[in-house]
C-alpha positions in Angstrom: 157.7 -52.9 116.8 159.3 -49.8 115.1 160.2 -47.0 116.6 158.1 -44.8 114.6 154.9 -47.3 115.2 155.3 -47.0 119.2 155.3 -43.3 119.3 152.1 -42.8 116.7 150.6 -45.5 118.9 151.6 -43.2 122.4 150.7 -40.2 120.0 147.4 -41.3 119.5 146.5 -42.0 123.4 147.3 -38.5 124.6 145.2 -37.3 121.6 142.5 -39.5 122.5 142.1 -38.2 126.2 142.0 -34.6 125.0 138.0 -35.1 124.9 138.0 -36.7 128.0 139.7 -34.3 129.8 137.8 -31.5 128.2 134.5 -33.7 129.2 136.3 -33.7 133.3 136.4 -29.9 133.3 132.9 -29.0 131.8 131.3 -31.7 134.3 133.7 -30.6 137.5 132.8 -26.9 136.4 129.0 -27.6 136.6 129.1 -30.5 139.8 130.5 -27.9 141.6 128.8 -25.1 141.2 125.6 -27.2 142.4 127.4 -28.1 145.7 125.6 -26.4 149.2 127.2 -23.2 150.6 128.2 -20.0 149.5 132.1 -19.3 149.2 131.8 -15.9 149.7 130.0 -16.6 152.9 132.6 -18.8 154.4 135.5 -15.9 153.1 134.3 -13.2 154.9 133.6 -14.4 158.4 131.2 -15.1 160.9 130.5 -10.9 161.1 130.4 -9.9 157.7 127.5 -7.4 155.9 125.5 -8.4 152.9 127.6 -5.6 151.5 131.1 -7.0 152.3 130.0 -10.5 151.3 128.6 -8.9 147.7 131.7 -7.7 147.3 133.7 -10.7 147.9 131.3 -12.4 145.8 132.1 -9.7 143.1 136.3 -10.2 143.5 135.7 -13.5 143.1 133.4 -13.4 139.8 130.6 -15.3 141.8 128.2 -12.5 140.7 129.0 -13.5 136.6 126.6 -15.8 134.9 127.5 -19.5 134.6 128.8 -19.0 130.9 130.5 -16.5 131.5 132.3 -18.1 134.9 133.6 -20.7 132.1 135.0 -18.5 129.7 136.9 -17.1 132.4 137.5 -20.4 133.7 138.5 -21.9 130.8 141.0 -19.2 129.8 142.7 -19.0 133.2 143.2 -22.7 132.8 144.6 -22.0 129.3 147.4 -19.6 130.4 148.5 -22.5 133.7 146.4 -20.9 136.1 144.2 -23.2 138.4 142.7 -20.1 140.4 143.1 -19.7 144.4 141.9 -21.5 146.9 139.7 -19.8 149.1 140.5 -22.1 152.2 144.1 -21.5 152.3 144.5 -18.2 150.5 147.2 -19.9 148.5 147.6 -20.7 144.6 145.9 -24.0 144.0 149.0 -25.3 141.6 151.0 -24.1 144.4 149.0 -25.9 146.8 148.4 -29.0 144.4 152.3 -29.3 143.7 152.9 -29.0 147.2 150.4 -31.7 148.4 151.0 -34.0 145.7 154.2 -36.3 146.4 153.2 -36.7 149.8 150.7 -39.1 147.8 152.4 -40.8 145.6 154.8 -41.2 147.8 152.3 -42.9 150.8 150.6 -44.6 147.1 153.7 -45.8 145.8 154.3 -47.5 149.0 151.1 -48.9 149.5 151.4 -50.6 145.3 154.7 -51.6 146.4 153.1 -53.3 149.7 151.0 -55.0 147.3 152.2 -56.3 144.7 154.8 -57.5 147.2 151.7 -59.6 149.3 149.0 -60.2 146.1 151.8 -61.6 143.4 153.3 -64.5 145.5 150.1 -65.1 147.1 148.3 -65.2 143.9 150.3 -67.8 142.1 150.9 -70.4 145.2 147.2 -70.4 145.1 147.2 -70.8 141.2 149.6 -73.4 141.7 147.9 -75.4 144.7 143.9 -75.3 143.9 142.0 -75.9 147.1 145.1 -76.0 149.1 145.6 -74.0 152.7 147.2 -71.5 150.6 144.2 -71.2 148.4 141.9 -70.8 151.4 144.2 -68.5 153.0 144.1 -66.1 149.1 140.4 -66.6 149.5 139.8 -65.2 153.1 142.4 -62.5 152.2 140.8 -61.5 149.0 137.1 -61.5 151.0 139.0 -59.2 153.9 140.5 -56.8 151.8 137.5 -56.1 150.2 134.9 -56.2 152.6 136.6 -54.1 155.2 136.0 -50.3 154.7 139.6 -48.0 153.9 138.6 -46.0 157.1 137.8 -49.1 159.8 141.1 -51.1 158.2 143.0 -47.3 159.5 141.6 -46.2 162.5 142.1 -50.3 163.9 145.6 -50.0 162.8 145.8 -47.2 164.9 143.8 -48.2 167.7 146.2 -51.5 167.7 149.5 -50.3 167.2 149.8 -47.2 168.4 147.3 -46.9 171.4 147.6 -50.7 172.4 151.5 -51.9 171.3 153.0 -48.9 171.0 155.1 -49.9 168.5 153.6 -47.2 165.8 154.5 -43.5 165.6 151.3 -41.3 165.9 149.7 -40.7 163.2 150.3 -37.5 162.8 151.3 -36.8 159.7 154.7 -37.3 157.2 156.9 -36.5 160.2 157.1 -36.3 164.0 157.5 -32.8 165.2 160.8 -33.8 166.5 162.0 -34.3 163.1 162.6 -31.3 160.2 161.9 -31.6 156.8 164.6 -32.7 154.5 165.6 -30.2 152.0 162.9 -30.8 148.7 164.0 -32.5 145.8 161.5 -35.0 144.3 159.1 -34.1 147.8 159.3 -37.5 148.9 160.7 -37.4 152.1 162.2 -40.5 152.0 164.2 -39.9 148.9 165.0 -36.5 149.6 166.6 -37.6 153.3 168.3 -40.1 151.7 170.2 -37.8 148.9 170.8 -35.3 152.2 172.6 -38.6 154.0 170.1 -38.4 156.7 168.8 -41.7 157.6 167.7 -40.8 160.9 164.9 -38.8 158.9 164.6 -41.7 156.4 163.7 -44.1 159.1 161.3 -41.9 161.2 159.7 -40.6 157.0 159.4 -44.3 156.5 158.4 -45.1 159.5 154.8 -42.4 159.5 154.2 -44.1 156.2 153.9 -47.9 157.3 150.4 -48.2 158.6 148.7 -45.8 156.2 150.5 -48.0 153.6 149.5 -51.3 154.9 145.7 -49.8 155.3 145.7 -48.3 151.6 147.4 -52.4 150.2 145.2 -54.6 152.4 142.3 -52.7 150.3 143.9 -52.9 146.9 145.7 -56.2 147.5 142.8 -58.0 147.0 141.2 -57.7 143.3 145.2 -57.7 142.5 145.8 -61.4 144.0 142.5 -62.7 142.4 143.5 -61.4 139.0 146.7 -63.6 139.4 145.3 -66.7 140.5 142.3 -66.5 137.8 145.1 -65.5 135.2 147.8 -68.4 136.2 145.1 -71.2 136.8 143.9 -70.3 133.1 147.9 -70.0 131.6 148.4 -73.6 133.5 146.0 -75.3 132.3 147.4 -74.3 128.6 148.4 -76.9 126.6 152.0 -75.0 125.7 152.5 -75.2 129.9 151.9 -79.0 129.5 154.0 -79.4 126.4 156.4 -77.4 128.1 157.0 -80.1 131.9 156.4 -82.6 129.3 159.5 -81.6 127.3 161.4 -81.7 131.3 162.0 -78.0 131.5 162.4 -76.7 135.8 159.0 -76.1 137.0 160.2 -72.6 138.3 160.6 -72.5 134.5 157.7 -73.3 133.5 156.0 -71.4 136.0 158.0 -67.9 135.8 159.5 -67.4 132.3 156.0 -69.4 130.4 152.9 -68.7 132.6 153.5 -65.8 134.7 154.5 -63.4 131.4 151.8 -65.3 129.5 149.4 -64.2 132.5 150.9 -61.0 133.0 148.7 -58.1 130.5 145.2 -59.0 132.6 147.8 -58.3 136.1 148.8 -55.1 134.6 145.5 -54.3 133.7 144.4 -55.1 137.1 147.1 -53.1 138.1 146.7 -50.2 136.6 142.8 -50.0 138.2 144.1 -50.8 141.4 146.3 -48.0 141.5 144.5 -45.2 140.4 141.5 -46.4 142.5 144.5 -46.0 145.0 145.0 -42.5 144.3 141.1 -41.9 145.3 141.3 -44.2 148.4 144.0 -42.0 150.0 140.7 -39.3 150.8 139.8 -41.4 153.3 143.7 -42.8 154.7 145.1 -39.2 154.9 142.1 -38.0 157.1 142.7 -40.8 159.4 146.3 -40.4 159.5 146.6 -36.6 159.1 148.7 -36.4 156.3 148.7 -34.0 154.3 148.0 -35.0 150.3 145.9 -33.3 148.0 143.1 -36.3 149.3 143.4 -34.2 152.7 143.2 -30.8 150.8 139.7 -32.2 149.0 138.0 -33.0 151.8 138.5 -29.1 152.8 137.6 -27.4 149.8 134.6 -29.3 149.7 133.3 -28.7 153.0 133.9 -25.2 152.4 132.4 -25.1 148.7 135.7 -24.0 147.4 135.0 -24.1 143.9 138.5 -23.6 142.4 140.5 -25.7 144.6 137.8 -28.5 144.5 138.3 -27.8 140.1 141.5 -27.9 140.5 142.1 -31.7 142.3 140.0 -33.4 139.8 141.8 -32.2 137.0 144.8 -33.4 138.6 143.4 -36.6 139.0 142.4 -36.5 135.3 145.6 -36.3 134.5 147.3 -38.2 136.5 144.7 -41.0 135.1 145.6 -40.6 131.6 149.3 -40.7 132.2 148.8 -43.8 134.2 146.8 -45.3 131.1 149.3 -44.1 129.0 152.4 -46.3 131.0 150.0 -49.0 130.6 150.1 -49.0 127.4 154.2 -48.6 126.5 154.1 -51.3 129.4 151.6 -53.4 127.5 154.1 -52.8 124.1 157.0 -54.5 125.9 154.8 -57.6 127.2 154.2 -58.3 124.0 154.5 -56.2 121.1 150.9 -57.6 119.2 149.2 -55.6 121.9 150.5 -52.5 120.0 150.5 -53.9 116.7 146.6 -54.8 116.7 145.9 -51.2 118.5 
């Protein structure tokens, strides 16, 4: 595929995403206004009078009609202004920029764990159907889907921190005895390595292990199941039988021919898993006191913080669009026919 064709496909995907983002903005704005509670009452405090509450409501623009409120919100959004969080008193944009790296770092580590377990397990189960490996794969898939994320997280904390004492306290990204590394990427592990501080790197990594495994267990189930199913289908194909009859090595047949042809449905599932991880982060972050955007969203929902909730949903929508765009690009690299058919 020519470079211009690839750029045209990428540009087309971005154009197609614009109506979706606009629809998300409108729906989120309407739904946040339906939340119970009054942010002006929360911001004014328990000793506030009706007059002070009304003044705060006016300053927040909540005394205006819905259409006028939306017009003000859309105008500010066009300038890159996401508003001010009532719960923290800071800019929503600043809060998201500060918290997003924590969520992404945890999600990427969980995704690496999920891929590292699910792909070999799915391939092994497909090459040995009805064996103990296949049965173990089914047990892992069933357990991963059945166990709620918060239950797995609490069990991990109880077992490895409270009973065995081999895991650090679930109190955020770093223990209180460590200082945060100089911020370059926002990822504590990478920033610590860039600073040459291996002790802080080890501490940050140890804090992430339990929440990453908790999130990874829940998401490796669909990935392992899809890998097994896709490999079983490809391994029964005629070209695989031909490759085996030609005397090719087992590893060449399995990884060069079978796995590459099974990669497209696996990539599709991987994209869904990653987007689902971003949503599941909310529960994991609350269990492990992780200061990401998931915790920020929960706190904003409790106090009906309109600007924070809208900013969180918009950030998630943009991440989802970028993720789908990345998957489309990877599709064209793995199988150029996908881009041509598009």
